[in-house]
XYZ file of C-alpha atoms in Angstrom:
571
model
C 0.000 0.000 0.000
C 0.942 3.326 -1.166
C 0.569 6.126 1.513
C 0.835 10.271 0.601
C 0.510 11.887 3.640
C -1.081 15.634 4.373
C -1.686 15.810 0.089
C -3.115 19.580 -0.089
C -5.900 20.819 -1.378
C -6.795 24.468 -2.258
C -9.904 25.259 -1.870
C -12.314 28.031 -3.990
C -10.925 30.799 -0.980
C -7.159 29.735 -1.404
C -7.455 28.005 2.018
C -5.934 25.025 2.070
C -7.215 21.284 2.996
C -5.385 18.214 3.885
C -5.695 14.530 2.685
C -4.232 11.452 3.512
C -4.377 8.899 0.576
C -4.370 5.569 0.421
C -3.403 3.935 -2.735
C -2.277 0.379 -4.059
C 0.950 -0.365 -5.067
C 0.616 -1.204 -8.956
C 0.318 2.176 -10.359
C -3.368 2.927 -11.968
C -6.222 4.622 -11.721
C -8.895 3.732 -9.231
C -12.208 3.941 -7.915
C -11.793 6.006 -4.949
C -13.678 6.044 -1.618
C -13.675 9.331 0.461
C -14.565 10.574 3.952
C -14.341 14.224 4.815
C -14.751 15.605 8.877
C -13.455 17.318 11.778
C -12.317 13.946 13.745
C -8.386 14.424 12.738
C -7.728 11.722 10.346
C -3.980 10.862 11.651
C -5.425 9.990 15.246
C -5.729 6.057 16.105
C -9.029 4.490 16.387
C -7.142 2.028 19.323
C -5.855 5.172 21.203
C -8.704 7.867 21.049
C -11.360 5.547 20.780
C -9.956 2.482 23.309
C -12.733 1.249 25.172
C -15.076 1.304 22.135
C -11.809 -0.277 19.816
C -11.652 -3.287 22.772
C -15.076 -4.253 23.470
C -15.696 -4.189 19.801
C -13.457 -6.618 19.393
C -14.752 -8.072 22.658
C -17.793 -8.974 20.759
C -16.733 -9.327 17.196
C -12.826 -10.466 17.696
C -13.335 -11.301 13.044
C -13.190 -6.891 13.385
C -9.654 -7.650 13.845
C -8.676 -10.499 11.273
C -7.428 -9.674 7.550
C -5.878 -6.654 8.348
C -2.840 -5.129 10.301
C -5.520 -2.343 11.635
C -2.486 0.067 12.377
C -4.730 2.608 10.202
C -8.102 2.422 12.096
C -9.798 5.737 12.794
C -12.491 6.909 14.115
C -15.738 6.141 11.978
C -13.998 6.218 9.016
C -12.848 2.828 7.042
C -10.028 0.562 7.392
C -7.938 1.081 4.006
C -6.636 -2.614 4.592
C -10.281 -3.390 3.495
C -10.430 -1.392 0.364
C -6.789 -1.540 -0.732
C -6.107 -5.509 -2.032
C -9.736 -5.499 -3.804
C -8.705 -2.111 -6.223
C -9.608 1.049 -4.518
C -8.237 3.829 -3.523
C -9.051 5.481 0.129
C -9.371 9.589 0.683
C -9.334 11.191 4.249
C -9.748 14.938 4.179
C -9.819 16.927 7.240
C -12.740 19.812 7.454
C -11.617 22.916 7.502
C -10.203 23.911 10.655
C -9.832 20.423 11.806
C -6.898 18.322 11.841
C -4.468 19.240 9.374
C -6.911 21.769 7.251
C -6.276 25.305 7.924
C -9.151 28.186 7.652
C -12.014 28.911 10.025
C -13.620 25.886 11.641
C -17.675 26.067 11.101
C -19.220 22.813 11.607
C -22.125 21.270 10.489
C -22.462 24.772 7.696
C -22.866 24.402 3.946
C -19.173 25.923 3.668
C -18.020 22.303 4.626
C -20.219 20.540 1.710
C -18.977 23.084 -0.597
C -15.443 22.190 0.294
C -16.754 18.480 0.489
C -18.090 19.293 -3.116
C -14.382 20.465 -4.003
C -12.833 17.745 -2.670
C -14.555 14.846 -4.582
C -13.994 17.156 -8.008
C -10.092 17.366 -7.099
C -9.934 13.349 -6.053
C -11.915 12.816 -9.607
C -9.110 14.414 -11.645
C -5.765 12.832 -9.959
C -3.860 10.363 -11.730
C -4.589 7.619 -9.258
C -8.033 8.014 -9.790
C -10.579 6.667 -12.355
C -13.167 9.385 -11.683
C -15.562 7.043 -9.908
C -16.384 8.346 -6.344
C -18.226 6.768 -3.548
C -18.310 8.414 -0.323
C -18.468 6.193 3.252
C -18.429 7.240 6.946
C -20.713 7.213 10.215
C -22.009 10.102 11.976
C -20.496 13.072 10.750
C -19.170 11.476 8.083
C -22.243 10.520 6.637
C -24.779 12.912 7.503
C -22.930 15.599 5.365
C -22.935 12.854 2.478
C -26.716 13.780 1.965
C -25.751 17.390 1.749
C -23.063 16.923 -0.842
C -24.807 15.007 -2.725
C -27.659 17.293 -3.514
C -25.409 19.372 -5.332
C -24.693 16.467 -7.531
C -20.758 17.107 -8.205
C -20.459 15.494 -11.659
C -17.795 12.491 -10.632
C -19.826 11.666 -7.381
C -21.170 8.251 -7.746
C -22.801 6.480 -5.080
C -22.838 6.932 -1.276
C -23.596 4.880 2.201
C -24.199 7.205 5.007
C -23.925 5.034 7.923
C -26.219 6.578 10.680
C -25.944 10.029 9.464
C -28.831 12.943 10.251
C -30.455 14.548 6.978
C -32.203 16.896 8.919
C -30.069 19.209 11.753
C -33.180 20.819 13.163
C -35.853 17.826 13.752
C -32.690 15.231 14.404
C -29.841 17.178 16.111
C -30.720 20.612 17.044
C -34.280 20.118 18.200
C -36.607 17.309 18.925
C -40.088 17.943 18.548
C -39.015 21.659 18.939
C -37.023 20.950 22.530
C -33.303 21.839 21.932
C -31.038 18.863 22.295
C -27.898 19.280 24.603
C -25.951 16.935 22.510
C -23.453 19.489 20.815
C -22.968 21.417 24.579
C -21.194 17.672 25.220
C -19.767 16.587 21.768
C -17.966 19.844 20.521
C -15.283 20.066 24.022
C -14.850 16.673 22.879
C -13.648 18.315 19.584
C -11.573 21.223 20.536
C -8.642 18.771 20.494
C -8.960 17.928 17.073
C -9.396 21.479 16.087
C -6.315 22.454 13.624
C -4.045 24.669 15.555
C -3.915 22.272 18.892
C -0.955 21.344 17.601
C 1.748 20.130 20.536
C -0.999 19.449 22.525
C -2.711 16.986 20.367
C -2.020 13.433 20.002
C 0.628 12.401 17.870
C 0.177 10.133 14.266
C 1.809 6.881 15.414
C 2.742 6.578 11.981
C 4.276 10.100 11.147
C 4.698 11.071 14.366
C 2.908 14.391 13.970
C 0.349 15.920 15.881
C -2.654 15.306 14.624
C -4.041 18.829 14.950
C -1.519 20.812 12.621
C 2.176 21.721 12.604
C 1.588 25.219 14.247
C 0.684 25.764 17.690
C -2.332 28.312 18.831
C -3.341 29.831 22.410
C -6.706 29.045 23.665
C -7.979 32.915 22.617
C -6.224 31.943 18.777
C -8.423 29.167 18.529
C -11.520 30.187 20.291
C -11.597 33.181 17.286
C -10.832 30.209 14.784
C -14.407 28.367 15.202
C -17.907 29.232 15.179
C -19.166 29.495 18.723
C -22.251 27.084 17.390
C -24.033 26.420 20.465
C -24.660 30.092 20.558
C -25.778 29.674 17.240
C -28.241 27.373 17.337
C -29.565 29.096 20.778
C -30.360 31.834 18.604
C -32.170 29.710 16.336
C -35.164 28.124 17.824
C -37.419 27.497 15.267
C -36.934 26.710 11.902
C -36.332 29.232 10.274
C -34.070 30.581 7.023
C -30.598 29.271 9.392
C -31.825 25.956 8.767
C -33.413 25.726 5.223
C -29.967 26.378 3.586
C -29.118 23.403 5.488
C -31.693 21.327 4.241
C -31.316 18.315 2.081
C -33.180 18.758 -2.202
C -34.395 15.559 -1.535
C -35.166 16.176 -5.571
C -31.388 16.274 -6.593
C -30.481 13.370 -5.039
C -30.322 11.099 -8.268
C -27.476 8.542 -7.784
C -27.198 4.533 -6.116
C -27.157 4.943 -2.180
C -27.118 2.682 0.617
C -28.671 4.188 3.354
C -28.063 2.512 7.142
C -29.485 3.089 9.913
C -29.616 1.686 13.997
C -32.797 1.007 16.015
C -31.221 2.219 18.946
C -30.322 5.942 17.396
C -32.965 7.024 19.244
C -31.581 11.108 19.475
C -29.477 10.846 15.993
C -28.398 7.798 14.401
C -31.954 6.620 12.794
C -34.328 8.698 11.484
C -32.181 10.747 9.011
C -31.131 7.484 7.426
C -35.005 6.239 7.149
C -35.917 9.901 6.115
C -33.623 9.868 3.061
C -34.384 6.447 1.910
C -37.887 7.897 1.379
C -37.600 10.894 0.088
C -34.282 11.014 -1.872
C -35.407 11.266 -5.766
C -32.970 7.776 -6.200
C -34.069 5.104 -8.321
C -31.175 2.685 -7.095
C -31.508 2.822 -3.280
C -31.264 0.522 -0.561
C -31.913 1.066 3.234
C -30.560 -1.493 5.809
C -31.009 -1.083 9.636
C -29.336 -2.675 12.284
C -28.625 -2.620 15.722
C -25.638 -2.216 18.974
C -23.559 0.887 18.939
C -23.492 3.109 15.523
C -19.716 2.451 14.856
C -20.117 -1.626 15.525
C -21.281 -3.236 12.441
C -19.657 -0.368 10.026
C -16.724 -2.504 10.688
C -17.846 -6.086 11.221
C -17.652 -8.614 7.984
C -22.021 -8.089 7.488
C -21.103 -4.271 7.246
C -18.185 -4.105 5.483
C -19.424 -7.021 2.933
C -22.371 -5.185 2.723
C -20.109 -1.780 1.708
C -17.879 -4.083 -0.943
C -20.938 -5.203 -2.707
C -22.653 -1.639 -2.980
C -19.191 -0.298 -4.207
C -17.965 -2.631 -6.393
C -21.055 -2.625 -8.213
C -21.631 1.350 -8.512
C -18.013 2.227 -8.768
C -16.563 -0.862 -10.706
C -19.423 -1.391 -12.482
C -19.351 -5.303 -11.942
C -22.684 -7.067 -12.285
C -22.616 -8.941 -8.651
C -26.331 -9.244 -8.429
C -26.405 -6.296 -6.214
C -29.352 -4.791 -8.471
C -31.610 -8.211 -7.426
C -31.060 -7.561 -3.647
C -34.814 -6.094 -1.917
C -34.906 -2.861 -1.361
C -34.868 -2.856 2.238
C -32.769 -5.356 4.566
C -33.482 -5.184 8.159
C -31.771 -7.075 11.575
C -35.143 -7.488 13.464
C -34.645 -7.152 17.176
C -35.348 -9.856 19.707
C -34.876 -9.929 23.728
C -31.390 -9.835 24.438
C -29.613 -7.954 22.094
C -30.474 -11.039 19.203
C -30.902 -9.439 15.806
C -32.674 -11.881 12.625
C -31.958 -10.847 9.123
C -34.599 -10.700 7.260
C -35.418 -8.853 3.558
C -38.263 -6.922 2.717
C -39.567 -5.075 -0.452
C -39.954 -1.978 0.670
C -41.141 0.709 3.871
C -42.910 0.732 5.620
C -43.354 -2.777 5.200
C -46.193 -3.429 2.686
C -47.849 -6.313 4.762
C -47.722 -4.285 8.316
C -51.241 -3.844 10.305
C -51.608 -0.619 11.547
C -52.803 -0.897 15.101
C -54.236 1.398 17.211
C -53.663 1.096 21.155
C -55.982 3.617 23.072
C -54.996 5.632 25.973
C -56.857 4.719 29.347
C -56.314 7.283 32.047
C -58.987 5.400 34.350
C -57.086 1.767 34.335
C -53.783 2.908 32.828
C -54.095 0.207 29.837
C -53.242 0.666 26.458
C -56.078 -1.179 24.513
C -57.515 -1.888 20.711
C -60.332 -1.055 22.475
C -61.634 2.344 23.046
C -62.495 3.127 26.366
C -66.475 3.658 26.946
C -65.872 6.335 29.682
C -64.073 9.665 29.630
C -61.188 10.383 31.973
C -57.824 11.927 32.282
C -54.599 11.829 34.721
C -52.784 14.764 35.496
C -48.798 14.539 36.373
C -46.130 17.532 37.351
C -44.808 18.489 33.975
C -41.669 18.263 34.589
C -41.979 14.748 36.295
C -41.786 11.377 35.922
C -45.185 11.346 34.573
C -47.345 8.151 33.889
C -47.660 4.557 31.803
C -49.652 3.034 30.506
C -49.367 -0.921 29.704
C -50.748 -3.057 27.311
C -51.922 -6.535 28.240
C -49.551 -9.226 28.368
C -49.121 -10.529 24.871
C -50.970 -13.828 24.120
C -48.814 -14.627 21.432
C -45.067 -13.298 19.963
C -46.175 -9.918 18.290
C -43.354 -8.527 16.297
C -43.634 -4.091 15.927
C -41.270 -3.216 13.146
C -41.661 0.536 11.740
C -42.792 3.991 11.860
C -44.777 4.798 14.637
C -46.885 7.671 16.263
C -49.265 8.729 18.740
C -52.133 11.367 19.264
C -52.866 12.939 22.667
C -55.281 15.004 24.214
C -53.603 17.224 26.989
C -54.469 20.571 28.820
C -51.526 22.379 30.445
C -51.251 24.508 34.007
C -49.273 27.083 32.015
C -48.827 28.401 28.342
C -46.624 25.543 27.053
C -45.753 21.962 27.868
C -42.612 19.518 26.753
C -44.194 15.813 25.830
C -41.763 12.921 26.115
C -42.767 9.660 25.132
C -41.318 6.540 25.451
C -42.364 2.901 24.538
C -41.059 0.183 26.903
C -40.985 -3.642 27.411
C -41.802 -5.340 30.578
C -40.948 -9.202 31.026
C -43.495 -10.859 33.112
C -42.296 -9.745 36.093
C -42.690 -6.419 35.912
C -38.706 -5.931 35.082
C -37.983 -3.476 32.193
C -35.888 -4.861 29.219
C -33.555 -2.253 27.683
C -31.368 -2.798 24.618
C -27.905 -1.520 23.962
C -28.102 1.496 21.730
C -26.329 3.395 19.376
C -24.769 5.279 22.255
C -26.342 4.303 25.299
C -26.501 1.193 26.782
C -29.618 1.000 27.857
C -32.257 2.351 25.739
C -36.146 1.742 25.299
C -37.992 0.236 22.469
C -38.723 3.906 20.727
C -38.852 7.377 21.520
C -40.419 10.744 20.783
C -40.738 14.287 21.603
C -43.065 17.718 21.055
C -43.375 20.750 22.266
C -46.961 21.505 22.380
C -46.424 25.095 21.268
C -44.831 23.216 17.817
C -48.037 21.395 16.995
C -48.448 22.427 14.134
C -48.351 20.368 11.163
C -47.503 20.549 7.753
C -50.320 18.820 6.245
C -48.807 18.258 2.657
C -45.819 16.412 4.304
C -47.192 14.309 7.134
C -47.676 10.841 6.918
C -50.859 8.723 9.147
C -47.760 7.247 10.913
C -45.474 9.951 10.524
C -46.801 13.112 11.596
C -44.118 16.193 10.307
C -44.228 19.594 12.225
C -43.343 22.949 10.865
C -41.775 24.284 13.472
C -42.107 27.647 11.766
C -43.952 29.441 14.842
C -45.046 29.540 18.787
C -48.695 28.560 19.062
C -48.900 29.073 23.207
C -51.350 27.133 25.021
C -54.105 28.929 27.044
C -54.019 27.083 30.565
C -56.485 24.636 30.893
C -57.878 24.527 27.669
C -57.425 20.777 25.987
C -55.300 20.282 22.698
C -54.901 17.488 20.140
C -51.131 16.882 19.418
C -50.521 14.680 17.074
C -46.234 13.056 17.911
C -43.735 11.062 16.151
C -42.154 8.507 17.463
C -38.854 7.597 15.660
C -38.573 4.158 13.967
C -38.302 0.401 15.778
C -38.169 -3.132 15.944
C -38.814 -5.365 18.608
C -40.295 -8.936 18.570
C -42.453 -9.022 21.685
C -42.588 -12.447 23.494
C -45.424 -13.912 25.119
C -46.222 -12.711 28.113
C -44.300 -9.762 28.219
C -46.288 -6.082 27.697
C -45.207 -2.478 26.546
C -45.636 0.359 27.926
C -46.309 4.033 26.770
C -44.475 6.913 28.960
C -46.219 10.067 29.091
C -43.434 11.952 30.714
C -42.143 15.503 30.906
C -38.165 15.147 31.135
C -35.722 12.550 29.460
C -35.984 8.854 30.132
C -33.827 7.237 32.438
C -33.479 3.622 32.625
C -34.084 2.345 36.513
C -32.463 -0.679 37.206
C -28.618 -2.040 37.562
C -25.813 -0.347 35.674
C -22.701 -2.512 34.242
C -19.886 0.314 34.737
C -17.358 -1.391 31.863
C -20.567 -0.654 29.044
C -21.568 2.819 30.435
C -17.613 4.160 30.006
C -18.136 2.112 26.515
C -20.584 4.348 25.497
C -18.618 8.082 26.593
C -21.249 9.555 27.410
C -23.758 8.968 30.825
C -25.459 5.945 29.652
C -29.148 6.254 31.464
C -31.160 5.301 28.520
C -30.959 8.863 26.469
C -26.748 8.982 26.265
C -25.907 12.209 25.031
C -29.576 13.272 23.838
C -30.496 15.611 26.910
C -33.365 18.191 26.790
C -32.871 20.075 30.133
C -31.265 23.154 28.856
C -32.830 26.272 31.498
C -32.852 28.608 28.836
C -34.543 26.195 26.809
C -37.097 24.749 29.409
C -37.809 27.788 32.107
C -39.191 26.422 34.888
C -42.417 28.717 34.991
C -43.333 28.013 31.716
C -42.565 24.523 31.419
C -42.812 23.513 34.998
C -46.447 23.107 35.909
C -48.769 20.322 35.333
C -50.407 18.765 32.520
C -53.271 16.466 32.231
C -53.710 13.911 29.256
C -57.392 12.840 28.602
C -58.998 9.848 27.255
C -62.201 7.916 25.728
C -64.625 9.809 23.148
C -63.933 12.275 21.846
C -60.762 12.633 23.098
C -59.068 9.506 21.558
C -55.554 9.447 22.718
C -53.964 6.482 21.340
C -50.736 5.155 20.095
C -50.071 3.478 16.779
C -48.198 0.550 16.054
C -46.437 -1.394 13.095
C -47.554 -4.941 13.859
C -46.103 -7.283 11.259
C -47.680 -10.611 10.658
C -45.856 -13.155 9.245
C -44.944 -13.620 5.455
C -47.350 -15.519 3.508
């Protein structure tokens, strides 16, 4: 394997990127898989990353086999893997990350212009045959959607692996309450930023620092980024900030292989369902899996998975890729189990939409709607209340979209609505699953502001309600109003006996019982069921507003419910 280290490349301002490229040794020119992102492309998966890198291969000790791994980074692939089968790897450093100079400004459309750059300048080196695919998780795939939209001519195909396609509804703000995640994630970045320099980490192959030759003070590099929790503080609805950031579903024309987790609940999920729907593709694929968002990116069923896609879009081979269903799923069973299974399209065609009504009388969740009106109040910012279906007579698999519609009066003139869909063995115990980044997270989740209700009708689905988000509608206390709520995406195979549970709640989940301390420091982040995901900003939430009670009602009239995606079997 051929290696160029810190390759630059100028971009449309004269600043100047850096690339590390990854070529094999018979001279030629090759199809060429890219990543570009701010998560310093010399650092070492095993070093920055080594409680994630060692229970991964805890787990899945194949991870390891096949390659030396000495070039393993974070959410980005192994060259090893892509190298001995005729491709050639790209890893470009955002601006003002790593080795790329200029002002940092993440998550902005001046990164998917430079992105846009990038692939153009990859498509016209020697090494290259023009042909370019673009792979990463996270960050490295949500800005793949972006990119892509503006269709650079030598852009190919693409697999974002658990990347957001829309910042506001998916990052910035869930059902309208801002998300904490970036307060947490960007001091995690700082050290990646270009201009750490000495204090960074070191490339154990070049023995650099990761973060740029030159060496700034903490003022120098605090005037070097975009302050962008301030930023999106100042944005809290959607507004013109975040429609240049939106994805032209419409220009998205070429092959992609969109993957997603169940347990993204907070990021990794939706964004990847979202754009297998609504991208204008003809050749697309959506697959959806489960554990932790950077696990099966790297197993053999990921990375053959990638191969296939790639080779067939890129190389142009005829591997029967074309014949594979449109959508393939890992359905999730009790205990972390996952089935493969293939399905034509989604939702699935064959799945029974079933509504579960709301009673606030006997707390049950029932096909059935309840013959007499009643309602529960709970403090709003409390723990709120369940309600549980029967146990299950039989094993009832929910795989899908889901939503819910409530009836609720507030105390004051707004009220935050968190629900959460749970499984209870027969004893009562909660079962949690490990998550893209928590270790313990429920069946499905979902969140609205009731002062966001609003929906845009042209866009929302029966089980996929879609908010504007354009406006405050305030709430006059007392009086009762229908919200309708989406609940991102699931799977779960119920067993017999066991029953779920819908959370009515006004703060974040947290998961009750035992904690294993060796998977909560897996995950990096406090792993109580939401991870990172945490609506309890004060500026955000005020207690006056958001801190009195709320009362959901039920029965005729006022026919809270939840809906389900029950899937029989295949015929």
């Amino acid at each position: 394997m051929l290696i160029m280290w810190q390759v630059p490349i100028q971009m449309r301002d004269g600043v100047v990127l850096r690339a590390d490229v990854f070529l094999p040794t018979p001279e030629g020119a090759y199809p060429t898989i890219m990543s570009y992102g701010p998560y310093a492309k010399g650092q070492s998966f095993q070093e920055a990353y080594s409680a994630q890198w060692n229970q991964m291969l805890k787990d899945f000790p194949e991870i390891a086999e096949g390659s030396s791994n000495k070039y393993q980074c974070w959410e980005v692939t192994d060259p090893e893997r892509w190298i001995p089968h005729g491709y050639a790897v790209v890893r470009v450093d955002s601006r003002g990350a790593g080795w790329s100079e200029g002002l940092q400004n993440l998550w902005s459309m001046e990164e998917i212009y430079d992105f846009y750059e990038c692939i153009e300048w990859a498509a016209e080196q020697p090494w290259s045959n023009g042909n370019i695919g673009l792979l990463g998780i996270s960050y490295y795939a949500a800005n793949q959607w972006l990119v892509a939209a503006l269709q650079p001519p030598h852009l190919k195909a693409i697999i974002p692996w658990e990347g957001t396609s829309d910042l506001y509804r998916e990052f910035y703000y869930h059902g309208g309450i801002r998300c904490q995640f970036i307060d947490s994630w960007l001091p995690k970045q700082v050290p990646m930023q270009y201009g750490y320099g000495s204090r960074a980490r070191k490339n154990p192959h070049t023995g650099e620092s990761v973060a740029g030759p030159e060496t700034f003070t903490e003022e120098e590099l605090r005037r070097n980024r975009v302050d962008k929790v301030a930023e999106v503080k100042a944005h809290p609805l959607f507004d013109e900030y975040y429609q240049t950031l939106s994805v032209d579903w419409s220009q998205i024309n070429i092959p992609l292989l969109s993957a997603a987790n169940w347990g993204g609940q907070g990021l990794h999920l939706r964004g990847n369902i979202e754009g297998f729907m609504q991208s204008a593709s003809e050749k697309k694929w959506l697959e959806v899996h489960g554990l932790e968002h950077w696990t099966h990116f790297y197993t053999p069923y990921g990375v053959n998975l990638q191969r296939q896609f790639f080779d067939r879009f890129l190389k142009g081979e005829d591997n029967g890729w074309d014949n594979k269903p449109k959508v393939l799923l890992q359905i999730r069973h009790v205990g972390n189990k996952f089935v493969a299974r293939e399905e034509d399209a989604w939702p699935i065609p064959r799945t029974v939409w079933t509504k579960y009504y709301l009673n606030a009388r006997s707390f049950l969740l029932n096909k059935e709607l309840p013959e007499n009106d009643s309602s529960v109040t709970y403090e709003a910012l409390g723990d709120g209340v369940t309600f549980y279906t029967h146990p299950m007579e039989k094993e009832t698999e929910i795989t899908g979209p889901l939503a819910a519609k409530l009836f609720i009066s507030s105390s004051t003139q707004d009220a935050d609505i968190f629900l959460v869909l749970r499984l209870f063995n027969p004893s009562g115990e909660e079962v949690v699953f490990r998550g893209a980044m928590d270790a313990y997270t429920p069946v499905a989740q979902g969140w609205l502001r009731a002062s966001h209700r609003k929906l845009d009708m042209e866009r929302s689905l029966p089980y996929r309600p879609y908010h504007t988000h354009t406006e405050v509608e305030w709430l006059v206390p007392g009086e009762i109003y229908e919200l309708d709520i989406e609940i991102w995406p699931t799977s779960i195979v119920v067993p017999e006996g066991y029953r779920l549970g819908l959370t009515v709640r006004g703060k974040d989940y947290e998961y009750s019982g035992a904690l294993d301390e060796e998977m909560t420091q897996f995950h990096r982040y406090p792993s109580r069921g939401c991870g990172p995901f945490l609506h309890a900003d004060p500026d955000d939430r005020p207690s006056h507003i958001y801190g009195g009670k709320v009362t959901v009602y039920t029965g005729r009239g006022r026919e809270s419910h939840l809906l389900l995606p029950v899937i029989p079997e295949k015929p």
